[in-house]
Amino acid sequence: MSRSKRAKGRSVSGHRAAGVTAAASSRSASTAGRWLPWLIVLAGLIAYGNSFSGPFIFDDQSTIVSEAPKAKGLAAIIHAPAESPLSGRPLVTATFYVNRMVFGPGVTSFHVTNLLVHLANGLLFFAIVRRTLGLPGLRERWAASADAIAAAAAIIWIVHPLNTEVVDYLTQRTESMMAACMLITIYASLRAAAAPNPAGWQAAAVFACALGFMCKETMVVTPIVVMLFDRVFLFESWRESFRSRRRLYAGLAATWLVFAAALWSWPRTPGAGFSSTDRSSWTYFLNQPEMLTRYLRLTIWPTGLVLNYGWSWPQPFTDVLPYFLFITTLFVITAIALVRAPRLGFLGAWCFLILGPTSSFVAISSEVGAERRMYLPLMALVLLAIFAAVRIWRRFGPASITPRTAAAIALAIVVVPLTVLTIIRNREYSSALGMAQTVVDRWPTGFAHHMLGFHLAAAGRHDEAIVHLRQAVAGFPPARYDLARELVETGKYEEAIDQLQAFLRDEPTLLPRLSRELTAKAHGLRAQQLADARNFSEAIPHYRAFLEVMPQDGNGWSGLGVALIASGQPADAAAAFQRAVEADPTNAGFHQNAARALLDRGSIPEASAHAERAVALDGANPGAHDVLARTLIARGRYADARREFERALQLDPTFAPAIAGLRALAGR
């Protein structure tokens, strides 16, 4: 970057701190933009207001439902299994643990927390942009519109559908918390540049950067991003920036030791634990230009979103050449812009730096692409679009329309459809089966067919599941295992054996895990036999051994609950019934069992909630109305309880518990 071009329109470095301080003071004194953060929050609440009831899906079942309940103390939080998305990410794991311990196992608090982190990131984005536009060399041109530009960028980013995966897919809190740490690092660094005594803000930046490594590995680029930001916006040369901020840079660089320690302490499996996921770095790299091009398309036209793109796929270089040339051209333009127009170049560099760890040669075997990777890069692209729009308006806009009016109209034209698309996308997260169907429809890989087949099988639609699992095995060999299970379910034993043999040939390293699963299933069958024989005390350890390996089996938890009730352990039984509900929140029988167990323990509000849910899910079940009536009696609502007993008898006139309940109410 030539000094003459960088000096043009900028304060010299000797007056930098005073200029930043003056700009900050001016903004603090202004009241015009105080309502803008509230507008940003409101936009986010509107866009995600229908997202709070979405169920735990896909990885959520292991990271939240299975692992979080086992977290009993710091050691359990830190040491997630190597194949878990939470391995090496203890800060995120801790937030899931707090969600569960404070608010219970229900999904709502997890969704609320994810949205709060997203809103916080939007506000940090707003604060960073507004403060940056007030820096010397920029405030002369943008000071009057800094608040408006920052707010518009934050609102568009907050409601953009490309971010729904990070908000709605609960496990992806790893991405949003990492982003929060990166944004806090940048904000604190920017504040340190204006502070008379910068030590406090510099310490905050280093601390936030270190925390980021406990959320996700992409945080590794943050020290580089901060140094590049300083060079572009604050200093005339690299020498000057290092002389002025050497302590901050040393502290940020030291956080790479945290990263190294995390890699050493929490090794993670590169894929899903399957031998057949192995893909070379070159194969992965060849897939990335197409994925990056798709991300850019989704930034501009965010329809057809895909939750999982599956594995990287071998393809000749000639097939990816157009994408490669396109992305290479963008990279060259960014490099040139860093020299000729460094502030705009920084926005392009921001995208390439943040996407670099996941979208280059570092092969992530189980996911060739992921829309969540655009969470932070999207900020730069939104700003580029806004600056382009402002420049076009200033040059060609009609004088009859004021800039403020034009900006309001343009913002509405952009934000309203983006919000509608986000609301629609939120609905697609309301069902794991429905979401799997969208993946097959939009990106039909072998993994997508396996995902859909798995959830069809879970829904009892075995013939449909087999169709999709057959389609899956060519592109996703591990699907053979689930295909074999479905073939056994439908009595096709010879083909099932063939599929299992092929599976073991492809995945020899999984024999120990399969052995555990088969042993667990044997415990499950033995537990059921003992329960059928009413030998409940002996059934309990077999149920527990089964559930240790199969924690998502609602029937197993329900069977354990029945056995515990029969063995005189009501407290443990209530907990087991609640785990059954977590495994399948749509099962009315599980809610009914939980309601009875909680009612017996005197937990009336919780029992009432489960009883009401049981009736809502299966209003034709007299037992559900009976347990609801008993919770109403416990709350002193005798007339309502009588109506529920009567409803149970309308469904089954011989239902003895309801008859006894009405007799007990006769004197009330």
XYZ file of C-alpha atoms in Angstrom:
668
model
C 0.000 0.000 0.000
C 1.524 3.309 -1.028
C 1.911 5.794 1.784
C 0.536 8.651 -0.285
C -2.710 6.862 -1.001
C -3.137 5.732 2.555
C -2.357 9.175 3.905
C -4.985 10.796 1.741
C -7.988 11.757 3.864
C -6.504 10.301 7.054
C -5.090 11.745 10.201
C -1.440 11.144 10.838
C -0.621 8.500 13.384
C 0.425 11.004 16.015
C -3.147 12.293 16.238
C -4.821 8.909 15.907
C -5.766 8.299 19.527
C -7.075 11.808 20.002
C -9.128 11.511 16.820
C -10.640 8.192 17.861
C -11.428 9.545 21.314
C -13.077 12.627 19.873
C -15.177 10.514 17.539
C -16.222 8.248 20.384
C -17.137 11.193 22.585
C -19.172 12.726 19.796
C -21.109 9.527 19.371
C -21.677 9.166 23.090
C -23.152 12.620 23.206
C -25.500 11.907 20.330
C -28.919 10.521 21.187
C -30.077 9.990 17.611
C -28.870 6.399 17.394
C -29.772 5.151 20.868
C -32.874 3.403 19.649
C -31.072 1.561 16.849
C -29.844 -1.361 19.022
C -33.445 -1.958 20.059
C -34.478 -2.000 16.409
C -31.801 -4.610 15.705
C -33.040 -6.784 18.562
C -36.657 -6.379 17.436
C -35.757 -7.472 13.908
C -34.108 -10.610 15.303
C -37.076 -11.422 17.540
C -39.483 -11.096 14.629
C -37.341 -13.268 12.358
C -36.868 -16.033 14.936
C -40.082 -15.734 16.926
C -41.315 -19.065 15.571
C -38.120 -21.006 16.264
C -38.380 -21.758 19.987
C -40.236 -25.077 19.777
C -38.040 -26.792 17.186
C -36.927 -30.210 18.477
C -33.441 -31.507 19.124
C -32.242 -32.762 15.733
C -29.293 -34.754 14.389
C -26.143 -33.947 16.432
C -28.285 -32.306 19.123
C -29.271 -35.788 20.242
C -25.680 -36.599 21.217
C -24.330 -33.178 22.194
C -27.302 -32.093 24.308
C -29.685 -34.944 25.054
C -27.094 -37.687 25.612
C -23.905 -35.958 26.733
C -25.151 -32.978 28.745
C -27.117 -35.087 31.258
C -23.936 -37.004 32.054
C -21.969 -33.831 32.751
C -21.498 -33.912 36.516
C -18.705 -31.552 37.328
C -15.948 -29.800 35.430
C -14.134 -32.928 34.277
C -17.200 -34.331 32.510
C -17.828 -31.005 30.771
C -14.262 -30.741 29.519
C -13.822 -34.300 28.265
C -16.424 -34.782 25.538
C -15.883 -37.893 23.379
C -13.397 -37.454 20.522
C -16.090 -38.052 17.889
C -18.415 -35.471 19.456
C -18.907 -32.002 17.892
C -18.207 -30.686 21.410
C -14.790 -32.266 21.790
C -12.289 -29.523 22.579
C -15.105 -26.986 22.978
C -15.713 -26.981 26.740
C -17.120 -23.446 26.924
C -20.010 -24.369 24.641
C -20.508 -27.659 26.486
C -20.716 -25.736 29.753
C -23.494 -23.501 28.383
C -25.513 -26.572 27.378
C -24.982 -27.958 30.871
C -26.175 -24.693 32.455
C -29.219 -24.636 30.178
C -30.194 -28.059 31.364
C -29.427 -27.606 35.035
C -31.158 -24.222 35.380
C -34.080 -24.510 32.974
C -34.589 -28.255 32.668
C -34.401 -30.603 29.692
C -36.976 -28.769 27.550
C -35.815 -27.464 24.196
C -37.022 -23.869 24.623
C -34.221 -22.576 26.841
C -31.626 -23.916 24.398
C -33.289 -22.070 21.529
C -33.585 -18.878 23.560
C -29.884 -19.004 24.438
C -28.889 -19.560 20.806
C -30.963 -16.561 19.751
C -29.533 -14.384 22.530
C -25.990 -15.159 21.359
C -27.021 -14.325 17.783
C -28.564 -11.016 18.873
C -25.452 -10.182 20.889
C -23.334 -10.799 17.807
C -25.569 -8.473 15.802
C -25.107 -5.739 18.399
C -21.336 -6.270 18.426
C -21.320 -6.028 14.630
C -23.268 -2.772 14.878
C -20.874 -1.353 17.478
C -17.742 -2.291 15.517
C -19.009 -0.830 12.234
C -20.243 2.381 13.860
C -16.979 2.918 15.710
C -14.890 2.083 12.645
C -16.770 4.593 10.492
C -15.893 7.223 13.091
C -12.153 6.678 12.724
C -9.934 9.395 11.222
C -10.017 9.198 7.453
C -13.509 7.722 7.481
C -15.528 9.981 9.729
C -15.146 12.922 7.351
C -17.119 10.954 4.754
C -19.303 8.656 6.811
C -19.874 10.300 10.211
C -23.352 11.558 9.293
C -24.499 8.124 8.158
C -22.390 5.872 10.396
C -25.267 4.906 12.696
C -27.610 4.209 9.784
C -25.073 2.107 7.885
C -24.111 0.127 10.979
C -27.750 -0.511 11.908
C -28.742 -1.487 8.370
C -25.850 -3.929 8.135
C -26.642 -5.468 11.523
C -30.358 -5.826 10.754
C -29.774 -7.440 7.362
C -27.234 -9.801 8.911
C -29.497 -10.630 11.876
C -32.455 -11.664 9.705
C -30.547 -13.259 6.816
C -31.692 -16.877 6.263
C -28.113 -18.059 5.732
C -27.652 -17.720 9.512
C -30.586 -19.961 10.441
C -28.409 -23.039 10.800
C -26.393 -21.364 13.546
C -29.517 -20.255 15.416
C -31.957 -23.142 14.863
C -29.554 -26.097 14.895
C -28.654 -25.992 18.568
C -25.289 -27.741 18.346
C -24.056 -24.930 16.113
C -23.822 -22.708 19.153
C -20.150 -23.579 18.676
C -20.129 -21.239 15.668
C -22.039 -18.355 17.239
C -20.051 -18.407 20.490
C -16.777 -18.498 18.579
C -18.046 -15.546 16.539
C -18.959 -13.675 19.726
C -15.438 -14.163 21.073
C -13.901 -12.958 17.811
C -16.127 -9.881 17.658
C -15.426 -9.042 21.311
C -11.700 -9.358 20.594
C -11.955 -6.924 17.693
C -14.194 -4.509 19.592
C -11.943 -4.499 22.659
C -8.900 -3.998 20.448
C -10.598 -1.043 18.759
C -11.516 0.463 22.119
C -7.948 0.010 23.322
C -6.736 2.166 20.425
C -8.788 5.094 21.761
C -8.216 4.561 25.474
C -5.741 6.761 27.384
C -4.785 3.631 29.336
C -5.338 0.710 26.937
C -4.204 -2.100 29.233
C -7.713 -3.037 30.373
C -9.182 -3.230 26.873
C -6.138 -5.108 25.603
C -6.504 -7.643 28.396
C -10.184 -8.051 27.498
C -9.240 -8.668 23.860
C -6.692 -11.341 24.779
C -9.070 -13.010 27.236
C -11.907 -13.121 24.673
C -9.538 -14.539 22.080
C -8.453 -17.309 24.462
C -12.079 -18.155 25.243
C -12.806 -18.400 21.541
C -10.469 -21.378 21.228
C -12.731 -23.175 23.718
C -15.624 -22.769 21.292
C -14.266 -23.596 17.828
C -10.954 -23.932 16.047
C -11.728 -21.257 13.432
C -10.749 -18.750 16.131
C -7.142 -19.369 15.055
C -7.331 -16.532 12.477
C -8.386 -13.871 14.995
C -4.909 -12.474 15.832
C -4.234 -12.090 12.091
C -7.589 -10.371 11.563
C -6.851 -7.897 14.365
C -3.402 -7.064 13.020
C -4.732 -6.577 9.495
C -7.563 -4.393 10.809
C -5.022 -2.213 12.630
C -2.814 -1.898 9.569
C -5.717 -0.921 7.314
C -7.672 1.401 9.608
C -5.320 2.676 12.317
C -1.702 2.753 11.210
C 0.382 3.961 8.270
C 2.789 1.013 8.304
C 3.316 -2.428 9.765
C 6.318 -1.122 11.660
C 4.195 1.546 13.316
C 1.435 -0.881 14.225
C 3.837 -3.376 15.801
C 5.649 -0.632 17.689
C 2.418 0.759 19.088
C 0.544 -2.513 19.769
C 3.281 -5.053 20.367
C 1.898 -6.027 23.782
C -1.552 -6.658 22.386
C -0.166 -8.671 19.476
C 2.033 -10.695 21.795
C -0.955 -11.472 23.991
C -3.107 -12.479 21.036
C -0.329 -14.611 19.580
C 0.043 -16.303 22.963
C -3.535 -17.542 22.668
C -2.320 -19.831 19.886
C -0.777 -21.812 22.743
C -4.325 -22.362 24.003
C -5.182 -23.641 20.529
C -2.195 -25.986 20.549
C -3.100 -27.227 24.015
C -6.669 -27.855 22.880
C -5.507 -29.901 19.895
C -3.242 -31.926 22.167
C -5.702 -32.359 25.046
C -8.875 -32.924 23.036
C -8.050 -34.838 19.861
C -11.013 -34.971 17.511
C -11.845 -37.563 14.898
C -11.684 -35.930 11.445
C -14.940 -37.408 10.256
C -17.754 -39.511 11.600
C -15.599 -42.402 12.750
C -15.965 -44.339 9.480
C -12.951 -45.638 7.582
C -14.704 -44.889 4.299
C -14.903 -41.180 5.095
C -11.197 -40.827 4.286
C -10.696 -38.207 1.601
C -7.430 -36.602 0.572
C -6.802 -32.931 1.176
C -6.603 -32.473 -2.595
C -10.057 -34.006 -3.136
C -11.475 -31.804 -0.418
C -9.776 -28.730 -1.871
C -11.189 -29.416 -5.349
C -14.688 -29.380 -3.875
C -14.271 -26.034 -2.157
C -14.512 -23.624 -5.138
C -17.986 -24.954 -5.932
C -19.018 -24.712 -2.281
C -17.678 -21.147 -1.980
C -19.524 -20.164 -5.138
C -22.685 -21.655 -3.687
C -22.221 -19.715 -0.444
C -21.998 -16.490 -2.456
C -25.164 -17.375 -4.347
C -26.973 -18.071 -1.081
C -25.804 -14.710 0.237
C -27.576 -12.961 -2.623
C -30.457 -15.394 -3.166
C -30.894 -17.439 0.047
C -33.289 -20.151 -1.102
C -32.754 -23.894 -1.190
C -30.730 -23.994 2.035
C -29.177 -27.364 2.901
C -28.388 -28.599 6.400
C -25.707 -31.108 5.418
C -23.768 -31.337 2.150
C -22.289 -34.754 2.883
C -18.808 -35.880 1.975
C -16.387 -34.436 -0.522
C -16.595 -36.269 -3.825
C -13.799 -37.101 -6.276
C -13.971 -35.091 -9.485
C -11.539 -34.080 -12.221
C -10.016 -30.634 -12.131
C -11.681 -29.767 -15.441
C -15.110 -30.039 -13.766
C -14.230 -27.508 -11.090
C -12.205 -25.213 -13.322
C -14.984 -22.587 -13.796
C -15.525 -22.381 -10.029
C -11.787 -22.337 -9.414
C -11.285 -19.456 -11.844
C -14.168 -17.532 -10.281
C -12.871 -17.852 -6.723
C -9.290 -17.192 -7.819
C -10.453 -14.007 -9.539
C -12.135 -12.868 -6.340
C -8.959 -13.635 -4.401
C -6.834 -11.591 -6.824
C -9.319 -8.704 -6.684
C -9.109 -8.791 -2.893
C -5.296 -8.722 -2.988
C -5.305 -5.769 -5.389
C -7.916 -3.979 -3.293
C -5.765 -4.363 -0.178
C -3.165 -2.262 -2.010
C -5.315 0.218 -3.896
C -8.445 0.442 -1.720
C -7.400 -1.245 1.536
C -10.593 -0.594 3.489
C -12.696 -2.401 0.915
C -9.947 -4.974 0.502
C -10.156 -5.718 4.207
C -13.759 -6.891 3.780
C -12.702 -9.400 1.141
C -9.726 -10.481 3.221
C -12.063 -10.969 6.206
C -14.032 -13.530 4.168
C -11.008 -15.420 2.870
C -9.265 -15.481 6.256
C -12.275 -16.807 8.165
C -13.215 -19.362 5.519
C -9.603 -20.474 5.139
C -9.433 -23.025 7.992
C -12.539 -24.892 6.804
C -12.609 -24.248 3.052
C -9.118 -24.982 1.790
C -6.769 -27.960 2.246
C -7.780 -28.888 5.807
C -10.069 -31.785 4.931
C -13.201 -32.149 7.050
C -14.148 -35.621 5.952
C -17.738 -35.692 7.126
C -18.797 -32.306 5.702
C -17.604 -30.921 2.397
C -19.550 -27.726 3.022
C -21.623 -26.069 5.720
C -23.680 -22.911 5.491
C -22.784 -22.010 9.070
C -19.249 -21.290 7.848
C -20.643 -18.098 6.317
C -21.818 -16.752 9.676
C -18.974 -14.229 10.061
C -18.039 -13.778 6.369
C -21.634 -12.731 5.697
C -20.996 -9.576 7.732
C -18.367 -8.361 5.265
C -20.526 -9.192 2.252
C -23.476 -7.280 3.701
C -21.248 -4.244 4.253
C -19.874 -4.451 0.712
C -23.424 -4.469 -0.642
C -24.414 -1.475 1.486
C -21.384 0.593 0.503
C -22.013 -0.237 -3.161
C -25.654 0.818 -2.814
C -24.697 4.079 -1.086
C -22.154 4.890 -3.763
C -24.636 4.184 -6.565
C -27.270 6.327 -4.875
C -24.896 9.228 -4.353
C -24.019 9.153 -8.025
C -27.329 8.355 -9.700
C -30.059 8.871 -7.079
C -32.749 11.480 -7.896
C -32.526 14.672 -5.892
C -36.294 14.584 -5.267
C -35.890 11.704 -2.800
C -33.853 12.338 0.325
C -31.084 9.844 1.133
C -32.800 8.930 4.417
C -36.065 8.100 2.642
C -34.257 6.125 -0.029
C -32.316 4.212 2.614
C -35.486 3.353 4.548
C -37.223 2.107 1.390
C -34.202 0.080 0.288
C -33.800 -1.448 3.747
C -37.451 -2.490 3.830
C -37.216 -3.992 0.342
C -34.279 -6.124 1.493
C -35.187 -6.916 5.107
C -38.837 -7.920 4.699
C -38.268 -10.774 2.205
C -35.184 -11.960 4.106
C -37.235 -12.090 7.308
C -40.027 -14.014 5.594
C -37.517 -16.531 4.216
C -36.009 -16.954 7.678
C -39.420 -17.584 9.228
C -40.105 -20.198 6.541
C -36.730 -21.817 7.139
C -37.396 -21.940 10.895
C -40.463 -24.063 10.174
C -38.311 -26.584 8.339
C -36.472 -27.183 11.621
C -39.717 -28.295 13.302
C -39.153 -31.940 12.301
C -35.992 -33.982 11.850
C -37.776 -36.099 9.258
C -38.996 -33.040 7.374
C -35.520 -31.510 7.460
C -33.990 -34.715 6.101
C -36.480 -34.586 3.235
C -35.378 -31.041 2.355
C -31.751 -32.193 2.169
C -32.650 -34.999 -0.249
C -34.734 -32.628 -2.356
C -32.055 -29.935 -2.567
C -28.704 -31.772 -2.373
C -29.354 -35.496 -2.977
C -26.131 -37.154 -1.851
C -25.735 -40.611 -0.408
C -25.508 -39.062 3.035
C -28.790 -37.219 2.459
C -30.590 -40.436 1.517
C -29.110 -42.132 4.573
C -30.323 -39.311 6.785
C -33.840 -39.578 5.381
C -33.846 -43.366 5.517
C -32.755 -43.315 9.153
C -35.583 -41.002 10.179
C -38.161 -42.859 8.125
C -37.113 -46.024 9.965
C -37.464 -44.242 13.307
C -40.995 -43.247 12.273
C -41.845 -46.884 11.530
C -41.968 -46.362 7.754
C -39.653 -49.273 7.041
C -40.395 -49.907 3.369
C -39.775 -46.242 2.508
C -36.641 -46.281 4.631
C -35.227 -49.244 2.696
C -35.750 -47.424 -0.611
C -33.649 -44.457 0.530
C -31.036 -46.575 2.287
C -30.501 -48.560 -0.908
C -29.905 -45.271 -2.718
C -27.533 -44.174 0.044
C -25.020 -47.030 0.029
C -23.332 -46.103 -3.278
C -22.318 -42.639 -2.061
C -22.323 -43.345 1.676
C -21.168 -46.918 2.434
C -21.880 -46.704 6.207
C -25.595 -46.695 5.293
C -25.242 -50.460 4.827
C -25.541 -50.947 8.578
C -28.905 -49.214 8.864
C -30.042 -50.880 5.648
C -29.204 -54.251 7.198
C -31.240 -53.412 10.291
C -34.240 -52.458 8.165
C -33.893 -55.616 6.080
C -33.982 -57.657 9.288
C -37.063 -55.691 10.374
C -38.828 -56.683 7.160
C -37.670 -60.328 7.224
C -35.055 -60.118 4.437
C -32.367 -61.900 6.415
C -30.059 -63.124 3.642
C -29.717 -59.689 2.090
C -29.228 -58.228 5.564
C -26.280 -60.567 6.155
C -24.752 -59.552 2.826
C -25.072 -55.875 3.732
C -23.526 -56.400 7.169
C -20.602 -58.302 5.689
C -20.011 -55.500 3.188
C -20.289 -52.954 5.989
C -17.673 -54.723 8.113
C -15.398 -54.970 5.089
C -15.640 -51.198 4.578
C -15.549 -50.266 8.257
C -13.281 -52.725 10.127
C -12.490 -50.189 12.847
C -16.127 -50.171 13.980
C -16.204 -53.753 15.206
C -15.745 -52.742 18.882
C -18.615 -50.244 18.680
C -20.888 -52.744 16.944
C -20.024 -55.291 19.595
C -21.123 -52.806 22.267
C -24.391 -52.157 20.445
C -25.148 -55.855 20.024
C -24.359 -56.478 23.702
C -26.608 -53.582 24.662
C -29.454 -54.971 22.576
C -29.046 -58.311 24.309
C -29.429 -56.508 27.649
C -32.520 -54.780 26.293
C -34.139 -58.053 25.253
C -33.315 -59.641 28.617
C -34.750 -56.652 30.470
C -37.996 -56.923 28.505
C -38.221 -60.663 29.233
C -37.746 -60.075 32.958
C -40.287 -57.241 32.955
C -42.837 -59.413 31.154
C -42.288 -61.992 33.881
C -42.825 -59.187 36.436
C -39.326 -59.706 37.771
C -38.726 -55.965 37.822
C -35.817 -55.760 40.261
C -33.672 -58.015 38.069
C -34.770 -56.154 34.929
C -33.440 -52.807 36.198
C -29.674 -53.448 35.721
C -30.321 -54.830 32.237
C -32.311 -51.720 31.318
C -29.498 -49.529 32.617
C -26.849 -51.465 30.653
C -28.957 -51.102 27.506
C -29.511 -47.366 27.991
C -25.851 -46.688 28.683
C -25.226 -47.471 25.001
C -28.667 -46.562 23.596
C -29.633 -43.382 25.493
C -32.072 -42.260 22.766
C -34.372 -45.253 23.139
C -37.553 -43.867 24.676
C -39.074 -47.311 25.134
C -36.030 -48.366 27.132
C -36.390 -45.382 29.484
C -40.116 -46.039 29.814
C -39.502 -49.697 30.625
C -36.913 -48.703 33.212
C -39.399 -46.271 34.749
C -42.040 -48.980 35.085
C -39.530 -51.331 36.655
C -38.401 -48.662 39.125
C -41.985 -47.860 40.110
C -42.660 -51.527 40.714
C -39.455 -51.761 42.765
C -40.392 -48.839 45.029
C -38.059 -46.213 43.550
C -40.462 -43.419 42.505
C -37.869 -40.613 42.324
C -35.655 -42.538 39.898
C -38.735 -43.637 37.990
C -39.846 -40.034 37.448
C -36.408 -39.188 36.078
C -36.536 -42.193 33.739
C -39.965 -41.231 32.433
C -38.730 -37.695 31.771
C -35.790 -39.095 29.795
C -38.299 -41.088 27.741
C -40.116 -37.840 26.959
C -36.850 -36.203 25.911
C -36.100 -39.102 23.581
C -39.535 -38.805 21.933
C -41.513 -35.674 22.901
C -44.353 -36.706 20.568
C -45.159 -39.935 22.440
C -48.325 -39.400 24.491
C -47.703 -42.520 26.577
C -44.338 -41.211 27.741
C -45.926 -37.920 28.835
C -48.680 -39.856 30.607
C -46.171 -41.971 32.549
C -44.149 -38.896 33.478
C -47.294 -37.121 34.674
C -48.288 -40.002 36.966
C -44.811 -40.380 38.431
C -44.457 -36.644 39.073
C -47.968 -36.470 40.540
C -47.085 -39.231 43.001
C -44.043 -37.194 44.049
C -46.118 -34.046 44.538
C -44.589 -32.176 41.587
C -47.959 -30.806 40.501
C -46.972 -28.125 37.927
C -44.658 -30.495 36.046
C -47.211 -33.311 36.225
C -49.919 -31.013 34.868
C -47.752 -29.957 31.938
C -47.076 -33.572 30.943
C -50.733 -34.554 31.398
C -51.934 -31.690 29.219
C -49.395 -32.624 26.581
C -50.521 -36.275 26.668
C -54.134 -35.204 26.025
C -53.041 -32.864 23.232
C -51.074 -35.646 21.543
C -53.626 -38.427 22.007
C -57.058 -37.123 22.956
C -58.628 -40.528 22.227
C -56.729 -42.196 25.079
C -58.861 -42.429 28.247
C -55.712 -42.840 30.364
C -54.469 -39.416 29.302
C -57.741 -37.782 30.402
C -57.637 -39.747 33.655
C -54.152 -38.532 34.622
C -55.070 -34.966 33.632
C -58.118 -35.188 35.879
C -55.950 -36.262 38.799
C -53.581 -33.337 38.309
C -56.640 -31.047 38.270
C -57.816 -32.534 41.579
C -54.383 -31.821 43.064
C -54.854 -28.188 41.994
C -58.349 -27.995 43.517
C -60.143 -27.740 40.140
C -62.782 -30.374 40.852
C -65.298 -29.389 38.182
C -62.619 -29.544 35.476
C -61.423 -32.889 36.849
C -64.991 -34.270 36.682
C -65.216 -33.295 33.023
C -61.946 -35.094 32.241
C -63.123 -38.270 33.998
C -66.385 -38.082 32.044
C -64.452 -37.626 28.813
C -62.404 -40.756 29.621
C -65.610 -42.720 30.147
C -67.054 -41.451 26.892
C -64.041 -42.975 25.190
C -64.201 -46.189 27.245
C -67.283 -46.674 29.480
C -65.522 -49.544 31.312
C -62.389 -47.555 32.178
C -62.103 -48.413 35.875
C -59.729 -45.606 37.036
C -62.109 -42.940 35.726
C -65.093 -44.643 37.378
C -63.212 -44.683 40.686
C -62.196 -41.064 40.191
C -65.790 -39.914 39.683
C -66.884 -41.794 42.788
C -64.148 -40.080 44.793
C -65.427 -36.709 43.551
C -69.026 -37.461 44.422
C -68.833 -35.616 47.728
C -67.066 -32.555 46.363
